[in-house]
Amino acid sequence: LYSLTQEQLLTLDKFKEKLGIAPGETTADRKFTLDATRCIGCCGLAPVLTVGGEVFGNLTVDDVDRILARYND
């Protein structure tokens, strides 16, 4: 097991809320899959999100809407 900080939990919760899915699930339009993982080799940028191979680092809950808007055009 690994532990998440409060900010990481809030960020994950916001992605779950906005996408309407839980970790391990894919949106109905198959655009997003939400997975929680220990490592993707970017420890210096943690917490990290990848979308289509693009890496977003040092995430906070405030980044969620901006990132999703980028891919929901």
C-alpha positions as a printed NumPy array, in Angstrom:
array([[  0.   ,   0.   ,   0.   ],
       [  0.995,   3.589,  -0.487],
       [ -0.415,   6.669,   1.147],
       [ -1.646,   9.868,  -0.468],
       [ -1.483,  13.356,   0.952],
       [ -4.7  ,  15.247,   1.636],
       [ -4.124,  17.379,  -1.497],
       [ -3.61 ,  14.272,  -3.623],
       [ -6.824,  12.736,  -2.286],
       [ -8.751,  15.937,  -2.994],
       [ -7.311,  16.079,  -6.521],
       [ -8.246,  12.454,  -7.2  ],
       [-11.721,  13.08 ,  -5.795],
       [-12.196,  16.056,  -8.105],
       [-11.2  ,  13.992, -11.159],
       [-13.645,  11.289, -10.032],
       [-16.407,  13.871,  -9.636],
       [-15.758,  15.665, -12.931],
       [-15.36 ,  12.476, -14.976],
       [-18.088,  10.536, -13.198],
       [-15.87 ,   7.485, -12.815],
       [-13.802,   5.759, -10.158],
       [-10.196,   4.573, -10.485],
       [-10.068,   1.628, -12.869],
       [-13.061,   2.863, -14.873],
       [-13.374,   4.534, -18.283],
       [-15.808,   7.282, -19.25 ],
       [-18.756,   6.281, -21.455],
       [-17.225,   8.166, -24.406],
       [-13.989,   6.193, -23.823],
       [-12.073,   9.461, -23.674],
       [-10.667,   9.06 , -20.154],
       [ -9.598,   6.189, -17.928],
       [ -8.779,   7.003, -14.334],
       [ -6.026,   4.943, -12.749],
       [ -4.202,   5.541,  -9.49 ],
       [ -0.66 ,   4.206,  -9.567],
       [  2.417,   4.352,  -7.391],
       [  4.966,   5.441,  -9.958],
       [  5.332,   6.548, -13.554],
       [  8.971,   7.598, -13.171],
       [  8.359,  11.275, -12.428],
       [  8.945,  11.44 ,  -8.673],
       [ 10.267,  15.001,  -8.865],
       [  6.962,  16.144, -10.388],
       [  4.586,  14.213,  -8.107],
       [  1.693,  14.158,  -8.017],
       [  1.581,  13.482, -11.746],
       [ -1.105,  12.908, -14.37 ],
       [ -0.658,  11.723, -17.938],
       [ -3.143,  12.326, -20.735],
       [ -2.318,  10.906, -24.138],
       [  1.37 ,  10.789, -23.268],
       [  1.47 ,  14.387, -22.004],
       [  2.695,  14.749, -18.425],
       [  1.199,  17.22 , -15.951],
       [  3.176,  17.539, -12.737],
       [  2.875,  19.11 ,  -9.309],
       [ -0.904,  18.761,  -9.541],
       [ -3.331,  20.411,  -7.186],
       [ -7.102,  20.325,  -7.061],
       [ -7.074,  23.72 ,  -8.816],
       [ -5.521,  22.154, -11.948],
       [ -8.324,  19.672, -12.636],
       [-10.757,  21.937, -14.515],
       [ -8.008,  23.454, -16.669],
       [ -6.62 ,  20.069, -17.671],
       [-10.   ,  18.547, -18.464],
       [-11.06 ,  21.626, -20.458],
       [ -7.99 ,  21.17 , -22.622],
       [ -9.197,  17.73 , -23.714],
       [-12.939,  18.359, -23.805],
       [-13.001,  20.888, -26.637]])
